[in-house]
Amino acid sequence: MYGVDIHRRRRACATETGVAVGTHGMTVFGTGIDCYLSHRASFQAPDNFQILLSIELDERGQRALGTDRRIGYDGVHTFEPVGFPLAELDPRGDRPRTEFDGTLVRGRPERGGIPIARDVRATVRSVVYFAELDPVRPGEVLTHLCFGRPGRLYLAHRIARRPSFDQIVSARLIPGTVADLAGIPLRDDAARLGFPHAQPIILGQREFSGNRLRVGEIAVAAFNATAPFSGEEGFLVEVAIDRQIYLEVADLV
């Protein structure tokens, strides 16, 4: 009933305002220090946006999320915002949206999720990544997005073209494995690397029908970013996958 009710309210909002609003909700992950929302994208408007946000939940939301984690729930949480046009989050806009209200759900509403806090306010600290999806976009090499603070990094599959999948994992860079793009080792300070904004990386050829990231896997990532150790344009580093946070295929076929 909850999932049906919230989608009904959103459709009514869109009809009254004449503006298409998103309906898919957002996956919640991270900690109280680094809390993130990932919009559950599809290739169908108005949900055709891949968005990663660094956010702060209000006291009600933080308390509910913290309680769930203290009692041992380690599954996914969803934030279901009150409907608004997702384009308002575009950091290139004139006045990007900086906060929105919604319901925090244990699980996913359409799959039996349970609301644990209503009327929760999310304040946007920064837009980590924002892109409108194009289902017929030509193939691109960049496969994943790396972001987070030193010692607590995340990888998100970069949704480039149809079909695709949505995956978020926690990861860490392995000390002693940093090299320039020719494979020559660089002075290593990998444990201190953080990326407040998503860095597009190449992490193998991972198409829809291919392998997704697996817990325990170690892969070589090619970063376009300037290596802070040497000033080299681009660098390679081994990345270890620690935990899968979210995986969805059905929304992106």
Short mmCIF file of C-alpha atoms in Angstrom, two decimals:
data_model
loop_
_atom_site.label_atom_id
_atom_site.label_comp_id
_atom_site.label_asym_id
_atom_site.label_seq_id
_atom_site.Cartn_x
_atom_site.Cartn_y
_atom_site.Cartn_z
CA MET A 1 0.00 0.00 0.00
CA TYR A 2 2.80 2.42 0.80
CA GLY A 3 4.39 2.20 -2.66
CA VAL A 4 1.04 2.60 -4.40
CA ASP A 5 0.09 5.57 -2.23
CA ILE A 6 3.30 7.54 -2.77
CA HIS A 7 3.21 7.03 -6.55
CA ARG A 8 -0.43 8.15 -6.61
CA ARG A 9 0.47 11.34 -4.72
CA ARG A 10 3.36 12.05 -7.09
CA ARG A 11 1.20 11.62 -10.20
CA ALA A 12 -1.29 14.04 -8.71
CA CYS A 13 1.49 16.55 -8.04
CA ALA A 14 2.71 16.30 -11.63
CA THR A 15 -0.82 16.80 -12.98
CA GLU A 16 -1.46 19.86 -10.83
CA THR A 17 1.81 21.58 -11.68
CA GLY A 18 2.11 20.53 -15.31
CA VAL A 19 5.76 19.57 -14.69
CA ALA A 20 7.03 16.01 -14.93
CA VAL A 21 8.52 14.77 -11.68
CA GLY A 22 10.69 11.78 -10.83
CA THR A 23 9.12 8.75 -9.15
CA HIS A 24 11.89 6.23 -8.54
CA GLY A 25 13.29 7.37 -5.24
CA MET A 26 16.90 7.28 -4.13
CA THR A 27 19.17 4.68 -2.56
CA VAL A 28 20.71 5.79 0.76
CA PHE A 29 24.26 4.73 1.61
CA GLY A 30 27.33 5.88 3.52
CA THR A 31 27.62 6.98 7.14
CA GLY A 32 26.59 9.96 9.21
CA ILE A 33 29.80 11.66 8.11
CA ASP A 34 29.46 10.86 4.43
CA CYS A 35 25.82 10.12 3.60
CA TYR A 36 24.86 9.80 -0.07
CA LEU A 37 21.76 9.45 -2.21
CA SER A 38 21.80 7.73 -5.59
CA HIS A 39 18.76 8.35 -7.80
CA ARG A 40 17.35 5.08 -9.11
CA ALA A 41 17.50 5.94 -12.78
CA SER A 42 15.64 4.55 -15.77
CA PHE A 43 15.73 5.41 -19.46
CA GLN A 44 12.14 6.61 -19.30
CA ALA A 45 11.41 10.29 -18.61
CA PRO A 46 11.11 11.85 -16.08
CA ASP A 47 13.52 9.45 -14.32
CA ASN A 48 16.20 9.51 -17.02
CA PHE A 49 18.93 11.01 -14.83
CA GLN A 50 21.88 9.44 -13.06
CA ILE A 51 22.40 11.54 -9.94
CA LEU A 52 24.71 11.10 -6.95
CA LEU A 53 24.30 13.51 -4.04
CA SER A 54 26.29 14.08 -0.87
CA ILE A 55 23.59 14.97 1.67
CA GLU A 56 22.82 15.51 5.32
CA LEU A 57 19.61 14.11 6.77
CA ASP A 58 17.82 16.02 9.51
CA GLU A 59 17.80 14.73 13.08
CA ARG A 60 14.74 12.53 12.53
CA GLY A 61 16.31 10.86 9.51
CA GLN A 62 19.71 10.38 11.14
CA ARG A 63 18.14 8.85 14.24
CA ALA A 64 16.00 6.42 12.22
CA LEU A 65 18.87 5.36 10.00
CA GLY A 66 21.24 4.97 12.94
CA THR A 67 18.73 2.87 14.90
CA ASP A 68 18.23 0.51 11.97
CA ARG A 69 21.97 0.00 11.64
CA ARG A 70 22.47 -0.51 15.38
CA ILE A 71 19.89 -3.32 15.42
CA GLY A 72 21.81 -5.06 12.64
CA TYR A 73 19.84 -4.20 9.50
CA ASP A 74 22.39 -4.16 6.68
CA GLY A 75 20.05 -4.06 3.70
CA VAL A 76 19.24 -1.14 1.43
CA HIS A 77 17.43 2.01 2.55
CA THR A 78 15.46 4.18 0.15
CA PHE A 79 14.64 7.87 0.35
CA GLU A 80 11.34 8.66 -1.36
CA PRO A 81 11.25 12.42 -2.03
CA VAL A 82 8.14 14.48 -2.44
CA GLY A 83 7.96 14.88 -6.21
CA PHE A 84 9.93 17.63 -7.93
CA PRO A 85 11.63 17.94 -11.36
CA LEU A 86 14.99 16.19 -11.11
CA ALA A 87 16.54 18.80 -13.39
CA GLU A 88 16.35 21.19 -10.41
CA LEU A 89 19.34 19.31 -8.95
CA ASP A 90 21.54 20.16 -11.94
CA PRO A 91 24.50 22.11 -10.46
CA ARG A 92 24.79 24.04 -13.74
CA GLY A 93 21.31 25.52 -13.29
CA ASP A 94 20.64 29.10 -12.23
CA ARG A 95 19.37 28.14 -8.77
CA PRO A 96 20.00 24.44 -8.08
CA ARG A 97 17.76 22.85 -5.46
CA THR A 98 19.58 22.49 -2.15
CA GLU A 99 17.03 20.58 -0.05
CA PHE A 100 13.94 18.41 -0.33
CA ASP A 101 11.65 16.41 1.95
CA GLY A 102 10.67 12.77 1.81
CA THR A 103 10.18 9.44 3.55
CA LEU A 104 12.99 7.14 4.67
CA VAL A 105 12.16 3.51 3.90
CA ARG A 106 13.77 0.27 5.05
CA GLY A 107 14.03 -1.65 1.79
CA ARG A 108 12.23 -0.57 -1.37
CA PRO A 109 8.60 0.63 -1.30
CA GLU A 110 7.49 -1.43 -4.30
CA ARG A 111 9.04 -4.57 -2.77
CA GLY A 112 7.49 -4.50 0.68
CA GLY A 113 9.63 -1.74 2.15
CA ILE A 114 8.69 -0.27 5.55
CA PRO A 115 8.70 3.52 6.14
CA ILE A 116 10.77 4.29 9.25
CA ALA A 117 10.65 8.11 9.20
CA ARG A 118 8.35 10.53 7.38
CA ASP A 119 8.77 14.25 6.66
CA VAL A 120 12.56 13.91 6.66
CA ARG A 121 14.56 16.77 5.16
CA ALA A 122 17.64 16.06 3.04
CA THR A 123 20.07 18.96 2.60
CA VAL A 124 22.38 18.75 -0.41
CA ARG A 125 26.02 19.22 0.58
CA SER A 126 27.21 18.76 -3.00
CA VAL A 127 26.18 17.23 -6.31
CA VAL A 128 28.71 14.44 -6.78
CA TYR A 129 27.48 13.53 -10.28
CA PHE A 130 24.62 14.62 -12.54
CA ALA A 131 23.90 13.38 -16.06
CA GLU A 132 20.81 13.05 -18.23
CA LEU A 133 20.62 9.58 -19.78
CA ASP A 134 20.48 9.02 -23.51
CA PRO A 135 19.43 5.45 -24.42
CA VAL A 136 21.05 5.67 -27.87
CA ARG A 137 24.29 7.38 -26.86
CA PRO A 138 27.33 5.96 -28.72
CA GLY A 139 29.50 3.55 -26.77
CA GLU A 140 31.92 5.14 -24.26
CA VAL A 141 34.99 3.69 -22.62
CA LEU A 142 34.53 5.19 -19.14
CA THR A 143 32.71 2.55 -17.12
CA HIS A 144 32.51 3.63 -13.47
CA LEU A 145 32.46 6.62 -11.15
CA CYS A 146 34.76 6.80 -8.10
CA PHE A 147 33.97 9.14 -5.21
CA GLY A 148 34.19 9.49 -1.45
CA ARG A 149 36.66 10.52 1.22
CA PRO A 150 40.07 8.92 1.90
CA GLY A 151 39.62 5.47 3.36
CA ARG A 152 35.93 5.29 2.41
CA LEU A 153 35.50 5.26 -1.34
CA TYR A 154 32.60 4.14 -3.49
CA LEU A 155 32.23 3.00 -7.08
CA ALA A 156 29.03 3.45 -9.08
CA HIS A 157 28.49 1.92 -12.49
CA ARG A 158 28.29 4.75 -15.01
CA ILE A 159 25.02 4.37 -16.90
CA ALA A 160 25.92 5.29 -20.45
CA ARG A 161 23.54 3.57 -22.84
CA ARG A 162 20.75 1.02 -23.00
CA PRO A 163 20.73 -1.68 -21.75
CA SER A 164 22.66 -1.13 -18.53
CA PHE A 165 22.62 -1.79 -14.80
CA ASP A 166 22.85 0.25 -11.61
CA GLN A 167 25.46 -0.92 -9.10
CA ILE A 168 27.11 0.73 -6.10
CA VAL A 169 29.95 -0.85 -4.12
CA SER A 170 32.33 0.26 -1.39
CA ALA A 171 35.96 0.03 -2.42
CA ARG A 172 39.52 0.91 -1.44
CA LEU A 173 42.69 1.76 -3.33
CA ILE A 174 45.55 -0.64 -2.68
CA PRO A 175 48.80 1.01 -1.49
CA GLY A 176 51.85 0.21 -3.58
CA THR A 177 49.97 -0.19 -6.86
CA VAL A 178 49.87 3.37 -8.24
CA ALA A 179 51.50 3.83 -11.66
CA ASP A 180 51.39 6.23 -14.55
CA LEU A 181 49.46 5.29 -17.70
CA ALA A 182 52.58 3.59 -19.08
CA GLY A 183 52.72 1.33 -16.02
CA ILE A 184 55.74 3.02 -14.39
CA PRO A 185 55.31 3.03 -10.56
CA LEU A 186 54.66 6.38 -8.90
CA ARG A 187 55.30 7.52 -5.35
CA ASP A 188 52.36 5.96 -3.56
CA ASP A 189 49.93 7.74 -1.26
CA ALA A 190 46.81 5.89 -2.34
CA ALA A 191 45.29 5.60 1.15
CA ARG A 192 45.01 9.39 1.34
CA LEU A 193 43.16 9.82 -1.96
CA GLY A 194 39.59 11.10 -1.88
CA PHE A 195 37.25 12.45 -4.53
CA PRO A 196 34.46 14.82 -3.43
CA HIS A 197 33.15 14.80 -7.01
CA ALA A 198 32.82 11.64 -9.06
CA GLN A 199 35.87 10.73 -11.12
CA PRO A 200 35.00 8.78 -14.29
CA ILE A 201 37.32 5.79 -14.57
CA ILE A 202 37.96 2.80 -16.82
CA LEU A 203 37.52 -0.43 -14.88
CA GLY A 204 37.49 -3.19 -17.48
CA GLN A 205 34.91 -3.75 -20.18
CA ARG A 206 31.76 -4.32 -18.14
CA GLU A 207 28.75 -4.31 -20.43
CA PHE A 208 25.22 -5.37 -19.51
CA SER A 209 25.85 -9.00 -20.43
CA GLY A 210 29.33 -9.07 -18.89
CA ASN A 211 30.67 -9.31 -15.37
CA ARG A 212 29.61 -6.86 -12.68
CA LEU A 213 31.82 -6.00 -9.74
CA ARG A 214 32.08 -8.79 -7.21
CA VAL A 215 32.99 -8.60 -3.52
CA GLY A 216 36.63 -9.56 -3.09
CA GLU A 217 37.54 -8.67 -6.67
CA ILE A 218 40.64 -6.62 -7.37
CA ALA A 219 40.66 -4.62 -10.61
CA VAL A 220 42.97 -2.06 -12.18
CA ALA A 221 41.36 1.38 -12.51
CA ALA A 222 42.53 4.05 -14.94
CA PHE A 223 41.85 7.58 -13.66
CA ASN A 224 41.77 10.64 -15.90
CA ALA A 225 42.49 12.81 -12.87
CA THR A 226 45.94 14.31 -12.29
CA ALA A 227 48.00 12.13 -9.97
CA PRO A 228 48.65 14.15 -6.78
CA PHE A 229 51.86 12.19 -6.21
CA SER A 230 53.63 13.32 -9.36
CA GLY A 231 51.46 15.71 -11.34
CA GLU A 232 51.10 13.09 -14.09
CA GLU A 233 47.99 13.39 -16.25
CA GLY A 234 46.15 10.22 -15.40
CA PHE A 235 47.22 7.24 -13.32
CA LEU A 236 46.54 3.55 -12.70
CA VAL A 237 45.80 1.94 -9.35
CA GLU A 238 44.44 -1.38 -8.12
CA VAL A 239 41.01 -1.21 -6.49
CA ALA A 240 39.61 -3.80 -4.07
CA ILE A 241 35.82 -4.29 -3.89
CA ASP A 242 34.73 -4.60 -0.26
CA ARG A 243 30.91 -4.69 -0.25
CA GLN A 244 28.01 -4.52 -2.65
CA ILE A 245 25.55 -1.84 -1.56
CA TYR A 246 23.07 -1.88 -4.41
CA LEU A 247 22.40 -3.68 -7.68
CA GLU A 248 19.45 -3.18 -10.05
CA VAL A 249 18.97 -4.38 -13.61
CA ALA A 250 15.23 -4.32 -14.28
CA ASP A 251 14.94 -0.51 -14.36
CA LEU A 252 17.51 -0.13 -17.14
CA VAL A 253 16.72 -2.74 -19.80
#
